[in-house]
Amino acid sequence: MSVVEFENVTVDYGATVAVADVTLRVESGEWVGVLGPNGAGKSSLLRTVVAGPLTQGEVRVDDEVIHEAAVRRRARLAAYVPQRPVFPKGMSVFDYVLLGRTSHMGPLAAESATDIRIVWDSLASLDLVDFAERDVSSLSGGETQRVSMARVIAQRAPVLVLDEATAALDVARQHQVLELIDEVRRDNEITVVSAMHDLTAAAQFCDTVGVMDKGRLRGVGAPNDVLTEDLLREVFEPTVRVIDVDGSRVIVSMRDKERR
Amino acid sequence: MNAGRPASTHLKWWWLAGALGLLIAAVVAAALVGPFPLSPGSVVRSGLDRLPFIDLGTGLSDREEAILWQIRMPRIMLGVLVGSMLSVAGSAYQGVFRNPLADPYLLGAGAGAGLGATLAIAYGPETTNWIVDPLPLAAFVGAIVGVLLAYLLGYSVRSGRTAVTLILAGVAVAAFLTAAQTFIQQRQSDTLREVYGWILGSLATAGWGEVRLVLPYVVVSIVVVLAGRRLMDVLAVGDVEASTLGIEPGKVRMVLVAFATLGTAAVVAVSGLIGFVGIIVPHTVRLLTGASYRIIVPLSILLGGAFLVLADVIARTVQSPAEVPIGVVTAFVGAPFFAVVLRTSRGVVS
């Protein structure tokens, strides 16, 4: 388990400032959801944990400064799943999950028996053993999510950075994937930092949420404290309503009554 | 629990054995074919006789020995080296650029070598009495300079040093160098035929000199690409993901391109611009065995050599005693073969 610290993180692409002076501490084993409208800077903030562009400030995993660490070391500290992962045509599921072991092999070495065993274990933990020889580009949406998570598990990094892993899924499938991430997190004692669009799901799955707007962090804390109508209306739009269901926040955007 | 890799993701020994068998068969067949017939039994015996600790006696006359070992074998071995090198370089370029259309000449190695050779032929001094022929050197330097220019141009692009900017830089450099080469070629019309012949490629040799010359480059280059074949599989997920998995895509790409280019420049220097091998061989392997470079690279080495040796047999026999440029044969025979593989394969195109 590992602590992730963002300290005065600024990402400036020249024309636009994507992230402006964000300071945030993610505790060990915690799931932090980064929320906010499109273009708020969520992805840019997340990318800094895996040595993406950084203009100012520092990102640390267990006191190790990410942008100063060697590339293999970084891969052992944090695993990353982008919004749209690349699933190369013709690559077997086994070989794809084996990619997660890259940072554990010598630069020119082949995989060891341990790497092979870890890949089989990762596949087994997600019920993917029968898929080992399948073409990774031929799988369904839900299957590819599991394959992604298998690669993350094989990488054995204590931190997982997820950039909107569920963006393309229907409501039930999304719920399943989030449960899967939570399971993987608990079983492997992983700290999760994820960008999310679905505020209601974030309220249920995240220990802590951070709301971003125009590159700035507008609020951080427990979902029920942060996801208030006042803040969300300011950041998203005035039509946002927050409803309490069984002690959890449900966030919807309601159409104006007169226009219905 | 499963112990090893799943069966279908292995480089199977019978593929390797089959490819090696094909290479040996191509070499033996090429040794037999020519204007002066040699008997298969004595050729094989003569070959085995040259191995250490084996003394069979060859049964060939001195003249036949000379034809086999001073005329045919150097040319065949050059074919093996050139074919293997171009195929391996092609697979390396396709891997690091994630582009099925990439070939060893993509970044300007071909155009640069062409310009260097044209300059040497058109403006070079009379060299018949020289110990060292400046033509291969000019082609070698031209190929390296072409790729260096592409890299410098690609890296000066401010918006991003990606594989795509590098390819575009290579296209620009290649177009420019080809334009310069064509301009010189047209101005010096008395050397036009010689330049044209060089560009289309030939494995004609004057003995073992060319083989000795390119062997070290080819060996070093192939060893490096072989060592990097697993990293090419990592590059398949794109630069961003690859870097989060623990490799530096830019560095991997630069090292593999550098060594693939070094070997390509060496073989181009002695054999001219033989086309199509660098695309067709790795692709055929990919269609038959899947997309992993762990498998594509080693099989491309063996099959590339076999393919070019067989192409050269056709090149030197169909119009004997004249020769068809080998580049014509690789395309003329290779394209239909490739089309058949493409149509019948259930493998992966890109």
Coordinates of C-alpha atoms in Angstrom, one line a residue:
Chain A
M1 CA 0.0 0.0 0.0
S2 CA 1.2 3.4 -0.8
V3 CA 0.6 7.1 -0.3
V4 CA 0.3 9.4 -3.3
E5 CA 1.0 13.1 -2.8
F6 CA 0.4 15.9 -5.3
E7 CA 2.2 19.0 -4.2
N8 CA 1.5 22.3 -6.0
V9 CA 1.0 20.4 -9.3
T10 CA 0.7 22.6 -12.3
V11 CA 0.4 21.4 -15.9
D12 CA 0.8 24.1 -18.5
Y13 CA 0.5 23.2 -22.2
G14 CA 1.4 26.7 -23.3
A15 CA -2.0 27.7 -24.7
T16 CA -4.0 26.3 -21.8
V17 CA -3.3 25.6 -18.1
A18 CA -4.7 22.1 -17.6
V19 CA -3.9 21.8 -13.9
A20 CA -3.3 24.8 -11.7
D21 CA -1.5 24.4 -8.4
V22 CA -3.2 21.2 -7.1
T23 CA -2.2 19.8 -3.7
L24 CA -3.8 16.5 -2.7
R25 CA -2.8 13.6 -0.5
V26 CA -4.2 10.1 -1.2
E27 CA -3.9 7.8 1.7
S28 CA -2.7 4.2 1.5
G29 CA -5.3 1.9 0.2
E30 CA -7.7 4.7 -0.4
W31 CA -9.9 5.2 -3.5
V32 CA -9.9 8.8 -4.6
G33 CA -12.2 9.9 -7.4
V34 CA -11.3 13.0 -9.4
L35 CA -14.5 14.6 -10.7
G36 CA -15.3 17.5 -12.8
P37 CA -16.6 18.6 -16.2
N38 CA -14.9 17.8 -19.5
G39 CA -11.7 19.7 -19.8
A40 CA -11.4 20.3 -16.1
G41 CA -7.9 18.8 -16.0
K42 CA -8.7 15.4 -14.5
S43 CA -6.7 13.4 -17.1
S44 CA -3.7 15.7 -17.0
L45 CA -3.6 15.5 -13.2
L46 CA -3.8 11.7 -13.3
R47 CA -1.1 11.4 -15.9
T48 CA 1.4 13.2 -13.6
V49 CA 1.4 10.1 -11.4
V50 CA 2.8 8.1 -14.3
A51 CA 5.3 10.8 -15.3
G52 CA 3.1 12.7 -17.7
P53 CA 3.7 16.3 -18.5
L54 CA 4.4 18.4 -15.4
T55 CA 5.3 22.1 -15.4
Q56 CA 5.6 22.8 -11.7
G57 CA 5.3 21.0 -8.4
E58 CA 6.0 17.5 -7.5
V59 CA 4.2 14.1 -7.4
R60 CA 5.4 11.5 -4.9
V61 CA 4.5 7.9 -4.3
D62 CA 5.8 6.9 -0.8
D63 CA 8.1 9.9 -0.7
E64 CA 9.6 8.9 -4.1
V65 CA 9.5 11.7 -6.6
I66 CA 7.9 10.3 -9.7
H67 CA 9.5 12.5 -12.3
E68 CA 13.0 11.8 -10.9
A69 CA 12.5 8.0 -10.8
A70 CA 13.8 5.7 -13.5
V71 CA 11.2 4.5 -16.0
R72 CA 11.2 0.9 -14.7
R73 CA 11.0 2.1 -11.1
R74 CA 8.0 4.3 -12.0
A75 CA 6.2 1.4 -13.5
R76 CA 6.7 -0.6 -10.3
L77 CA 5.2 2.3 -8.3
A78 CA 2.1 3.0 -10.4
A79 CA 0.0 1.2 -13.0
Y80 CA -2.1 3.2 -15.5
V81 CA -5.2 2.4 -17.6
P82 CA -6.0 5.1 -20.1
Q83 CA -9.4 6.2 -21.3
R84 CA -9.1 4.0 -24.4
P85 CA -6.5 1.4 -23.9
V86 CA -4.8 0.0 -27.0
F87 CA -5.5 -3.7 -27.6
P88 CA -3.1 -4.7 -30.4
K89 CA -4.6 -6.9 -33.1
G90 CA -3.2 -10.4 -33.0
M91 CA -1.8 -10.3 -29.5
S92 CA -3.0 -13.0 -27.2
V93 CA -4.6 -12.2 -23.9
F94 CA -1.7 -14.0 -22.2
D95 CA 0.9 -11.9 -23.9
Y96 CA -1.1 -8.7 -23.2
V97 CA -1.2 -9.4 -19.5
L98 CA 2.5 -10.4 -19.6
L99 CA 3.2 -6.8 -20.7
G100 CA 2.4 -5.9 -17.1
R101 CA 5.6 -7.7 -16.1
T102 CA 7.8 -5.5 -18.3
S103 CA 9.3 -3.5 -15.5
H104 CA 10.1 -6.7 -13.6
M105 CA 12.3 -8.1 -16.4
G106 CA 15.7 -6.9 -17.4
P107 CA 15.5 -4.6 -20.5
L108 CA 16.7 -7.3 -22.8
A109 CA 15.7 -10.4 -20.8
A110 CA 12.9 -12.8 -21.5
E111 CA 10.1 -13.5 -19.0
S112 CA 11.0 -15.8 -16.1
A113 CA 9.0 -18.7 -14.7
T114 CA 7.8 -16.3 -12.0
D115 CA 6.5 -13.9 -14.5
I116 CA 4.6 -16.7 -16.3
R117 CA 3.2 -17.8 -12.9
I118 CA 2.1 -14.3 -12.0
V119 CA 0.3 -13.9 -15.3
W120 CA -1.6 -17.2 -14.8
D121 CA -2.5 -16.1 -11.3
S122 CA -3.7 -12.7 -12.5
L123 CA -5.8 -14.4 -15.2
A124 CA -7.2 -16.9 -12.7
S125 CA -8.2 -14.2 -10.3
L126 CA -10.4 -12.6 -12.9
D127 CA -11.7 -15.8 -14.4
L128 CA -9.8 -15.3 -17.6
V129 CA -7.8 -18.5 -17.8
D130 CA -9.9 -19.8 -20.7
F131 CA -9.2 -16.6 -22.6
A132 CA -5.4 -16.9 -22.4
E133 CA -5.0 -17.7 -26.1
R134 CA -7.8 -15.4 -27.4
D135 CA -6.9 -12.4 -29.6
V136 CA -7.1 -9.5 -27.2
S137 CA -8.6 -7.2 -29.9
S138 CA -11.5 -9.6 -30.4
L139 CA -13.0 -9.4 -26.9
S140 CA -16.2 -7.7 -25.8
G141 CA -16.2 -4.5 -23.7
G142 CA -16.6 -6.2 -20.4
E143 CA -14.0 -8.8 -21.2
T144 CA -11.4 -6.1 -22.2
Q145 CA -12.0 -4.4 -18.8
R146 CA -11.1 -7.6 -17.0
V147 CA -8.1 -8.1 -19.2
S148 CA -7.0 -4.5 -18.4
M149 CA -7.3 -5.2 -14.7
A150 CA -5.4 -8.5 -15.1
R151 CA -2.5 -6.6 -16.6
V152 CA -2.7 -4.1 -13.7
I153 CA -2.6 -7.0 -11.2
A154 CA 0.4 -8.6 -13.0
Q155 CA 2.2 -5.3 -12.8
R156 CA 2.1 -5.5 -9.0
A157 CA 2.3 -1.7 -8.6
P158 CA 0.9 -0.4 -5.3
V159 CA -0.9 2.4 -7.0
L160 CA -3.5 2.2 -9.8
V161 CA -4.3 5.3 -11.9
L162 CA -7.6 4.9 -13.9
D163 CA -8.7 7.4 -16.4
E164 CA -12.4 7.0 -16.8
A165 CA -12.4 3.2 -17.0
T166 CA -16.1 3.0 -17.4
A167 CA -16.9 5.8 -19.8
A168 CA -18.1 3.5 -22.6
L169 CA -20.2 1.1 -20.6
D170 CA -23.9 0.8 -19.9
V171 CA -25.2 1.4 -16.4
A172 CA -25.1 -2.2 -15.2
R173 CA -21.8 -3.0 -16.8
Q174 CA -20.3 0.1 -15.3
H175 CA -21.4 -1.0 -11.9
Q176 CA -19.8 -4.4 -12.4
V177 CA -16.5 -2.9 -13.5
L178 CA -16.4 -0.6 -10.5
E179 CA -17.1 -3.5 -8.2
L180 CA -14.3 -5.4 -10.0
I181 CA -11.9 -2.5 -9.4
D182 CA -12.9 -2.4 -5.8
E183 CA -12.3 -6.1 -5.4
V184 CA -8.9 -5.9 -7.1
R185 CA -8.1 -2.9 -4.8
R186 CA -9.0 -4.8 -1.7
D187 CA -7.4 -8.1 -2.6
N188 CA -4.2 -6.6 -3.8
E189 CA -4.1 -3.7 -1.3
I190 CA -3.9 -1.1 -4.0
T191 CA -4.3 2.7 -3.8
V192 CA -6.6 3.9 -6.5
V193 CA -6.8 7.3 -8.2
S194 CA -9.5 7.5 -10.8
A195 CA -11.1 10.1 -13.0
M196 CA -14.8 9.6 -13.1
H197 CA -17.8 11.2 -14.9
D198 CA -20.6 9.4 -13.0
L199 CA -20.9 11.4 -9.8
T200 CA -23.4 9.0 -8.3
A201 CA -21.1 6.1 -8.8
A202 CA -18.2 8.1 -7.4
A203 CA -20.3 8.8 -4.3
Q204 CA -20.8 5.1 -3.7
F205 CA -17.3 3.7 -4.6
C206 CA -14.8 6.4 -3.6
D207 CA -13.5 7.0 -0.1
T208 CA -12.7 10.5 -1.1
V209 CA -13.6 12.7 -4.0
G210 CA -11.9 15.8 -5.4
V211 CA -13.9 18.1 -7.6
M212 CA -11.9 19.9 -10.3
D213 CA -12.9 22.9 -12.4
K214 CA -10.7 24.8 -14.9
G215 CA -7.6 23.1 -13.6
R216 CA -8.2 23.9 -9.9
L217 CA -9.3 21.6 -7.1
R218 CA -12.5 23.1 -5.8
G219 CA -13.3 20.6 -3.0
V220 CA -11.8 17.5 -1.4
G221 CA -13.3 15.2 1.1
A222 CA -15.8 12.4 1.8
P223 CA -18.4 12.2 -1.0
N224 CA -21.3 13.3 1.3
D225 CA -19.4 16.4 2.4
V226 CA -18.2 17.5 -1.0
L227 CA -21.0 16.5 -3.4
T228 CA -23.3 19.4 -2.4
E229 CA -25.8 21.1 -4.7
D230 CA -24.0 24.5 -4.1
L231 CA -20.6 23.2 -5.3
L232 CA -21.9 21.0 -8.2
R233 CA -24.2 23.8 -9.5
E234 CA -21.3 26.1 -9.6
V235 CA -18.9 23.7 -11.3
F236 CA -21.3 21.9 -13.6
E237 CA -24.6 23.7 -14.2
P238 CA -27.5 25.1 -12.2
T239 CA -29.8 22.2 -13.1
V240 CA -27.9 19.7 -10.9
R241 CA -29.9 18.1 -8.1
V242 CA -28.5 16.1 -5.2
I243 CA -30.8 13.5 -3.7
D244 CA -30.2 11.2 -0.7
V245 CA -30.9 7.5 -1.3
D246 CA -30.1 5.1 1.5
G247 CA -27.5 7.5 2.9
S248 CA -25.7 7.9 -0.4
R249 CA -25.7 10.8 -2.8
V250 CA -27.5 10.5 -6.1
I251 CA -26.7 13.3 -8.5
V252 CA -28.9 14.1 -11.5
S253 CA -29.4 16.9 -13.9
M254 CA -33.0 17.9 -13.9
R255 CA -34.7 19.6 -16.9
D256 CA -36.4 22.9 -16.2
K257 CA -40.0 22.2 -15.2
E258 CA -41.4 24.7 -17.7
R259 CA -39.6 23.1 -20.7
R260 CA -40.8 19.5 -19.9
Chain B
M1 CA -2.0 -24.9 -12.5
N2 CA -0.5 -24.1 -15.9
A3 CA 3.3 -24.1 -15.9
G4 CA 4.4 -22.4 -19.1
R5 CA 3.0 -20.2 -21.8
P6 CA -0.1 -21.2 -23.6
A7 CA 0.8 -23.4 -26.6
S8 CA -0.3 -21.0 -29.3
T9 CA 1.9 -18.2 -28.1
H10 CA 5.1 -20.2 -28.4
L11 CA 7.7 -19.9 -31.1
K12 CA 7.3 -23.6 -32.0
W13 CA 10.4 -25.6 -32.7
W14 CA 9.0 -27.0 -35.9
W15 CA 8.5 -23.5 -37.3
L16 CA 12.1 -22.8 -36.6
A17 CA 13.2 -26.2 -38.0
G18 CA 11.0 -25.7 -41.1
A19 CA 12.3 -22.3 -41.8
L20 CA 15.9 -23.5 -41.3
G21 CA 15.2 -26.5 -43.6
L22 CA 13.9 -24.1 -46.2
L23 CA 17.0 -21.9 -46.0
I24 CA 19.3 -24.9 -46.4
A25 CA 17.2 -26.3 -49.3
A26 CA 17.4 -22.9 -51.0
V27 CA 21.1 -22.7 -50.5
V28 CA 21.7 -26.2 -51.9
A29 CA 19.3 -25.6 -54.8
A30 CA 21.1 -22.4 -55.7
A31 CA 24.4 -24.1 -55.6
L32 CA 23.2 -26.7 -58.2
V33 CA 21.6 -24.3 -60.6
G34 CA 23.7 -22.5 -63.2
P35 CA 25.2 -22.7 -66.7
F36 CA 27.6 -25.4 -65.5
P37 CA 25.8 -28.4 -64.0
L38 CA 27.0 -29.9 -60.8
S39 CA 25.7 -33.1 -59.3
P40 CA 23.6 -32.8 -56.1
G41 CA 25.5 -35.6 -54.3
S42 CA 28.9 -34.1 -54.9
V43 CA 27.8 -30.6 -53.9
V44 CA 26.4 -31.8 -50.6
R45 CA 29.6 -33.9 -50.0
S46 CA 31.8 -31.0 -50.9
G47 CA 29.9 -28.8 -48.4
L48 CA 30.1 -31.4 -45.6
D49 CA 33.8 -31.9 -46.4
R50 CA 34.4 -28.3 -45.5
L51 CA 33.0 -28.7 -42.0
P52 CA 35.6 -29.3 -39.3
F53 CA 36.5 -32.9 -38.4
I54 CA 34.8 -34.3 -41.6
D55 CA 36.9 -35.6 -44.4
L56 CA 34.8 -37.1 -47.2
G57 CA 36.7 -36.1 -50.3
T58 CA 34.5 -34.3 -52.7
G59 CA 34.5 -36.0 -56.0
L60 CA 34.5 -32.6 -57.7
S61 CA 37.2 -31.6 -60.2
D62 CA 39.3 -28.6 -59.3
R63 CA 37.3 -26.6 -61.9
E64 CA 34.0 -27.7 -60.3
E65 CA 35.3 -26.8 -56.9
A66 CA 36.2 -23.3 -58.1
I67 CA 32.8 -22.8 -59.6
L68 CA 31.1 -23.9 -56.5
W69 CA 33.2 -22.2 -53.9
Q70 CA 34.5 -19.1 -55.7
I71 CA 31.6 -18.2 -57.9
R72 CA 28.3 -19.6 -56.6
M73 CA 28.8 -19.8 -52.9
P74 CA 29.9 -16.2 -52.3
R75 CA 26.8 -15.0 -54.2
I76 CA 24.5 -17.4 -52.3
M77 CA 25.9 -16.4 -49.0
L78 CA 25.6 -12.7 -49.9
G79 CA 21.9 -13.5 -50.8
V80 CA 21.4 -15.0 -47.4
L81 CA 22.9 -12.1 -45.6
V82 CA 21.1 -9.4 -47.6
G83 CA 17.7 -11.2 -47.5
S84 CA 18.0 -11.8 -43.7
M85 CA 19.1 -8.3 -43.1
L86 CA 16.4 -6.6 -45.1
S87 CA 13.7 -8.8 -43.6
V88 CA 14.9 -8.2 -40.0
A89 CA 15.2 -4.5 -40.6
G90 CA 11.7 -4.5 -42.1
S91 CA 10.2 -6.2 -39.1
A92 CA 12.1 -3.8 -36.8
Y93 CA 10.8 -0.8 -38.6
Q94 CA 7.2 -2.2 -38.6
G95 CA 7.5 -2.9 -34.9
V96 CA 8.8 0.4 -33.7
F97 CA 6.6 2.5 -36.0
R98 CA 3.5 0.2 -35.4
N99 CA 3.0 0.5 -39.1
P100 CA 2.6 -2.5 -41.4
L101 CA 3.7 -0.5 -44.4
A102 CA 7.1 0.4 -42.9
D103 CA 10.1 -1.0 -44.7
P104 CA 13.9 -0.5 -44.2
Y105 CA 14.0 2.4 -46.6
L106 CA 11.2 4.3 -44.9
L107 CA 13.4 7.0 -43.2
G108 CA 15.6 7.8 -46.1
A109 CA 18.1 4.9 -46.1
G110 CA 17.2 3.9 -49.6
A111 CA 17.0 7.4 -51.0
G112 CA 20.3 8.4 -49.3
A113 CA 22.1 5.3 -50.5
G114 CA 20.7 6.0 -54.0
L115 CA 22.0 9.5 -54.0
G116 CA 25.4 8.4 -52.6
A117 CA 25.8 5.8 -55.3
T118 CA 24.7 8.1 -58.1
L119 CA 27.2 10.7 -57.0
A120 CA 29.9 8.1 -56.9
I121 CA 29.0 6.8 -60.4
A122 CA 28.4 10.1 -62.0
Y123 CA 31.2 12.2 -60.5
G124 CA 33.5 9.7 -58.9
P125 CA 37.1 9.4 -60.3
E126 CA 38.1 6.5 -62.5
T127 CA 38.4 3.7 -60.0
T128 CA 39.2 0.5 -61.9
N129 CA 42.7 0.5 -60.4
W130 CA 41.7 1.4 -56.9
I131 CA 42.0 -1.1 -54.1
V132 CA 38.8 0.0 -52.4
D133 CA 35.8 0.8 -54.5
P134 CA 34.2 4.1 -53.4
L135 CA 30.8 3.2 -54.6
P136 CA 29.7 1.0 -51.6
L137 CA 31.2 3.5 -49.2
A138 CA 29.2 6.3 -50.8
A139 CA 26.0 4.3 -50.7
F140 CA 26.6 3.3 -47.1
V141 CA 27.3 6.9 -46.0
G142 CA 24.3 8.1 -48.0
A143 CA 22.0 5.7 -46.3
I144 CA 23.2 6.6 -42.8
V145 CA 23.1 10.4 -43.6
G146 CA 19.5 10.0 -44.9
V147 CA 18.2 8.5 -41.7
L148 CA 20.2 10.9 -39.5
L149 CA 18.6 13.8 -41.4
A150 CA 15.1 12.3 -40.9
Y151 CA 15.9 11.9 -37.2
L152 CA 17.2 15.5 -36.8
L153 CA 14.2 16.9 -38.7
G154 CA 11.7 14.7 -36.7
Y155 CA 13.2 15.8 -33.4
S156 CA 13.1 19.4 -34.3
V157 CA 9.3 19.3 -34.5
R158 CA 8.1 21.3 -31.6
S159 CA 4.6 19.9 -31.3
G160 CA 5.8 16.4 -30.4
R161 CA 8.6 13.8 -31.0
T162 CA 6.3 11.0 -31.9
A163 CA 6.6 8.1 -34.3
V164 CA 4.3 9.9 -36.7
T165 CA 6.4 13.0 -36.9
L166 CA 9.5 10.8 -37.5
I167 CA 7.8 9.0 -40.4
L168 CA 6.7 12.3 -41.9
A169 CA 10.2 13.6 -41.6
G170 CA 11.5 10.5 -43.3
V171 CA 9.1 11.0 -46.1
A172 CA 10.3 14.5 -46.6
V173 CA 13.9 13.6 -46.5
A174 CA 13.4 10.6 -48.9
A175 CA 11.5 12.8 -51.4
F176 CA 14.2 15.4 -51.3
L177 CA 17.1 13.0 -51.7
T178 CA 15.4 11.1 -54.4
A179 CA 14.8 14.4 -56.3
A180 CA 18.5 15.3 -56.0
Q181 CA 19.4 11.8 -57.1
T182 CA 17.1 11.9 -60.1
F183 CA 18.4 15.3 -61.1
I184 CA 22.0 14.2 -61.1
Q185 CA 21.1 11.0 -62.9
Q186 CA 19.3 12.9 -65.7
R187 CA 22.2 15.4 -66.1
Q188 CA 24.8 12.6 -66.5
S189 CA 23.0 10.6 -69.1
D190 CA 26.2 8.6 -70.0
T191 CA 26.1 6.9 -66.6
L192 CA 22.3 6.5 -66.5
R193 CA 22.3 2.8 -67.3
E194 CA 24.8 2.1 -64.6
V195 CA 22.9 4.1 -62.0
Y196 CA 19.7 2.5 -62.9
G197 CA 21.2 -1.0 -62.7
W198 CA 22.6 -0.3 -59.3
I199 CA 19.2 1.0 -58.0
L200 CA 17.4 -2.2 -59.1
G201 CA 19.9 -4.3 -57.2
S202 CA 22.1 -7.3 -57.9
L203 CA 23.9 -9.9 -55.9
A204 CA 26.6 -10.4 -58.5
T205 CA 29.9 -10.7 -56.6
A206 CA 33.6 -10.8 -57.3
G207 CA 34.2 -13.4 -54.6
W208 CA 34.0 -13.5 -50.9
G209 CA 35.0 -9.9 -50.4
E210 CA 31.5 -8.5 -50.2
V211 CA 30.4 -11.2 -47.8
R212 CA 33.3 -10.5 -45.5
L213 CA 32.5 -6.8 -45.8
V214 CA 28.8 -6.9 -44.7
L215 CA 29.0 -9.9 -42.4
P216 CA 29.9 -8.0 -39.2
Y217 CA 27.3 -5.3 -39.7
V218 CA 24.6 -7.8 -40.4
V219 CA 25.5 -9.9 -37.4
V220 CA 25.5 -7.0 -35.0
S221 CA 22.3 -5.5 -36.4
I222 CA 20.4 -8.8 -36.2
V223 CA 21.6 -9.6 -32.7
V224 CA 20.4 -6.2 -31.5
V225 CA 17.0 -6.5 -33.2
L226 CA 16.6 -10.1 -31.8
A227 CA 17.4 -8.8 -28.3
G228 CA 14.8 -6.0 -28.7
R229 CA 12.0 -8.2 -30.1
R230 CA 10.1 -8.4 -26.8
L231 CA 10.3 -4.6 -26.4
M232 CA 8.6 -4.2 -29.8
D233 CA 5.7 -6.2 -28.4
V234 CA 5.5 -3.6 -25.6
L235 CA 5.5 -0.8 -28.1
A236 CA 2.4 -2.3 -29.7
V237 CA 0.2 -0.7 -27.0
G238 CA 1.4 2.8 -28.0
D239 CA 4.0 5.2 -26.5
V240 CA 1.9 6.4 -23.6
E241 CA 1.0 3.0 -22.2
A242 CA 4.4 1.5 -23.1
S243 CA 6.2 4.2 -21.0
T244 CA 3.9 3.4 -18.0
L245 CA 4.8 -0.3 -18.4
G246 CA 8.5 0.5 -17.9
I247 CA 10.2 1.2 -21.2
E248 CA 11.3 4.4 -22.9
P249 CA 9.6 4.2 -26.3
G250 CA 11.7 7.0 -27.9
K251 CA 15.0 5.3 -26.8
V252 CA 13.9 1.8 -27.8
R253 CA 12.8 3.2 -31.2
M254 CA 16.1 5.1 -31.7
V255 CA 18.3 2.1 -30.8
L256 CA 16.4 -0.4 -33.0
V257 CA 16.2 2.1 -35.9
A258 CA 19.9 2.8 -35.6
F259 CA 21.0 -0.8 -35.8
A260 CA 18.4 -1.8 -38.4
T261 CA 19.7 1.1 -40.5
L262 CA 23.4 0.2 -40.0
G263 CA 22.8 -3.3 -41.3
T264 CA 20.5 -2.1 -44.1
A265 CA 23.1 0.5 -45.2
A266 CA 25.8 -2.2 -45.3
V267 CA 23.8 -4.6 -47.5
V268 CA 22.5 -1.9 -49.7
A269 CA 26.1 -0.7 -50.3
V270 CA 27.0 -4.0 -51.9
S271 CA 23.7 -5.1 -53.4
G272 CA 21.8 -1.9 -54.4
L273 CA 18.2 -1.2 -53.5
I274 CA 16.5 -4.5 -53.5
G275 CA 12.9 -3.8 -52.8
F276 CA 9.9 -5.7 -51.3
V277 CA 11.9 -8.2 -49.2
G278 CA 11.6 -6.0 -46.1
I279 CA 7.8 -5.8 -46.3
I280 CA 6.8 -9.2 -47.8
V281 CA 8.8 -11.5 -45.6
P282 CA 7.9 -10.2 -42.1
H283 CA 4.3 -9.9 -43.3
T284 CA 4.1 -13.4 -44.5
V285 CA 5.4 -14.6 -41.2
R286 CA 2.9 -12.4 -39.4
L287 CA 0.0 -13.8 -41.4
L288 CA 1.1 -17.3 -40.7
T289 CA 2.1 -17.1 -37.1
G290 CA 0.5 -14.1 -35.4
A291 CA 1.6 -10.6 -34.4
S292 CA 4.3 -11.2 -31.8
Y293 CA 7.8 -10.0 -32.7
R294 CA 9.2 -12.8 -30.5
I295 CA 8.2 -15.0 -33.3
I296 CA 8.3 -12.7 -36.3
V297 CA 11.9 -11.7 -35.9
P298 CA 13.7 -15.1 -35.7
L299 CA 11.5 -16.6 -38.5
S300 CA 12.1 -13.5 -40.7
I301 CA 15.9 -14.0 -40.5
L302 CA 15.7 -17.5 -41.9
L303 CA 12.9 -17.0 -44.4
G304 CA 14.3 -13.7 -45.6
G305 CA 17.6 -15.4 -46.5
A306 CA 15.8 -18.3 -48.2
F307 CA 13.5 -16.0 -50.2
L308 CA 16.3 -13.8 -51.6
V309 CA 18.5 -16.8 -52.5
L310 CA 15.7 -18.3 -54.5
A311 CA 14.8 -14.9 -56.1
D312 CA 18.4 -14.7 -57.2
V313 CA 18.3 -18.1 -58.8
I314 CA 15.5 -16.8 -60.9
A315 CA 17.3 -13.5 -61.6
R316 CA 20.4 -15.2 -63.0
T317 CA 18.8 -18.1 -64.9
V318 CA 15.7 -16.9 -66.8
Q319 CA 17.6 -14.7 -69.2
S320 CA 21.0 -16.5 -68.9
P321 CA 23.6 -15.4 -69.6
A322 CA 22.1 -11.9 -69.0
E323 CA 20.6 -11.1 -65.6
V324 CA 17.2 -9.8 -64.6
P325 CA 17.6 -7.2 -61.8
I326 CA 16.8 -9.0 -58.6
G327 CA 14.5 -6.2 -57.4
V328 CA 12.3 -7.1 -60.4
V329 CA 12.2 -10.7 -59.3
T330 CA 11.4 -10.1 -55.7
A331 CA 8.4 -8.0 -56.7
F332 CA 7.3 -10.1 -59.7
V333 CA 7.4 -13.4 -57.7
G334 CA 6.8 -12.0 -54.3
A335 CA 3.7 -10.0 -55.0
P336 CA 1.5 -12.9 -56.2
F337 CA 2.8 -15.2 -53.5
F338 CA 2.0 -12.5 -50.9
A339 CA -1.5 -12.1 -52.4
V340 CA -2.1 -15.8 -52.0
V341 CA -1.0 -15.8 -48.4
L342 CA -3.1 -12.7 -47.8
R343 CA -6.2 -14.3 -49.2
T344 CA -5.9 -17.6 -47.5
S345 CA -4.6 -16.6 -44.1
R346 CA -6.7 -16.1 -41.1
G347 CA -3.9 -14.3 -39.4
V348 CA -3.4 -10.6 -38.7
V349 CA -2.8 -8.0 -41.3
S350 CA -1.8 -5.1 -39.1

